[in-house]
Amino acid sequence: MSQGISLQPSRQLRRRYRAERRFKAYCVGALLLSIAFLVLFFSDMVRQGHSAFIQTEIQAEVTYNEDTVKFTNESVDESIAPLVSRAFFRSIPRRVDADPSLMGTTETLWLTATADVDQYRKKYSDRLEPEMQSTLERLESEGKVSYGFNKGLFTSGDSKIPSNAGLWSAFVGTFYVMLVVLAVSFPIGVATAIYLEEFAPDNRFTQGVEININNLAAVPSILFGLLGLAIFINFFGVPRSSALAGGLTLSLMTLPVIIISTRAALRAVPQNIRQGAQAVGASRWQAIRDHVLPLSLPGILTGTIIGVAQAMGETAPLLLIGMIAYIPDAPTSMTEAATVLPAQIFTWAGMPERAYVSLTAAGILVLLSLLITLNATAVILRNRFERRW
């Protein structure tokens, strides 16, 4: 009489299932832990930085005459003047020069308050003189104190006055630097990848080049700063602290990323495309130019955008070429002294005033928004135009 086959899993098979469930639980736990850290990070940045997007404003009458243009603190009531930011008083001569008809007139304006008043109203500080506190309470009861959107955060450059500090000069510097990075690294990186993938012979030299390119993608970024300092500034004489020097330095760091991603995109195009084009009389270059490159362009653009986003978030290479500087006015050319968003955030993080804590967090939120936008653009381009073979 034949014995029946047992359908129960063996002990060894049960151990495998338990190990699989444990591994799955570890993976889910790691994912949840990563999400928790991200939520904690973003919530802390929002908590500290949201207040920098609004600013205390005080309504006051401003008088323009020869005395107030010379002694600007006298342009508003003497009890209100200590509550108003010095940046406004410094702007009075420029306002009169721009519009001479203001002389001899009085107008009612909402004026930016000092950082101490702003921090006091936001409950971040209680260090305000009793006389100023009573004046502020009186103005609040009269409806002459309110919060307004901090336009200066996006329209002003760096300032030693926290209430007047903004990101505009860093925005312009970042734009110039990224233009240089794209103009240098994109054509060189794509051309190098095309040669290595489509034309270069498979020998020890090209293998060595490929190994070094892969190694350069993992080199610490500060070493590229040393290379940029030695080559572009000390040897070629590129102006220190300029967007041109920063862009060239970051181009060295971005090149390996573009080369590797471009080669992967070219490799993803089937050989049948190349062989079919050559079969009807196209040269090797014509097949690549007219068929392979258009099909691999989404992958090339994705890798380029990711490389540029990585460069946009770098600070260490720029430390060595002097782009950590006080830049109150936006540069008008690529050879003028400039700074970038990560460097501006780094500078604000070292300032002693409490108001710069909120500005630092707000700068981080702005930079993260730009980086997330660039990475989302890369994902959209890949999903929209990618072709699966």
CSV table of C-alpha atoms in Angstrom, one decimal, residues 17 36 78 83 104 135 170 178 210 228 276 316-317 340 346 364 376:
chain,number,residue,atom,x,y,z
A,17,TYR,CA,9.4,31.6,5.1
A,36,ALA,CA,10.1,59.5,9.9
A,78,GLU,CA,10.7,110.1,17.5
A,83,LEU,CA,11.1,100.5,16.2
A,104,GLY,CA,8.2,119.0,1.3
A,135,THR,CA,5.1,102.2,22.4
A,170,ALA,CA,22.4,84.5,-4.1
A,178,MET,CA,24.4,77.0,-13.3
A,210,GLU,CA,36.3,54.6,-17.9
A,228,GLY,CA,39.4,74.6,-9.3
A,276,GLY,CA,19.1,49.1,-39.5
A,316,ALA,CA,32.3,72.7,0.0
A,317,PRO,CA,34.0,73.3,-3.4
A,340,VAL,CA,25.1,81.0,-4.3
A,346,PHE,CA,26.1,78.7,5.4
A,364,ILE,CA,17.0,75.9,3.3
A,376,ALA,CA,10.7,66.2,-10.2
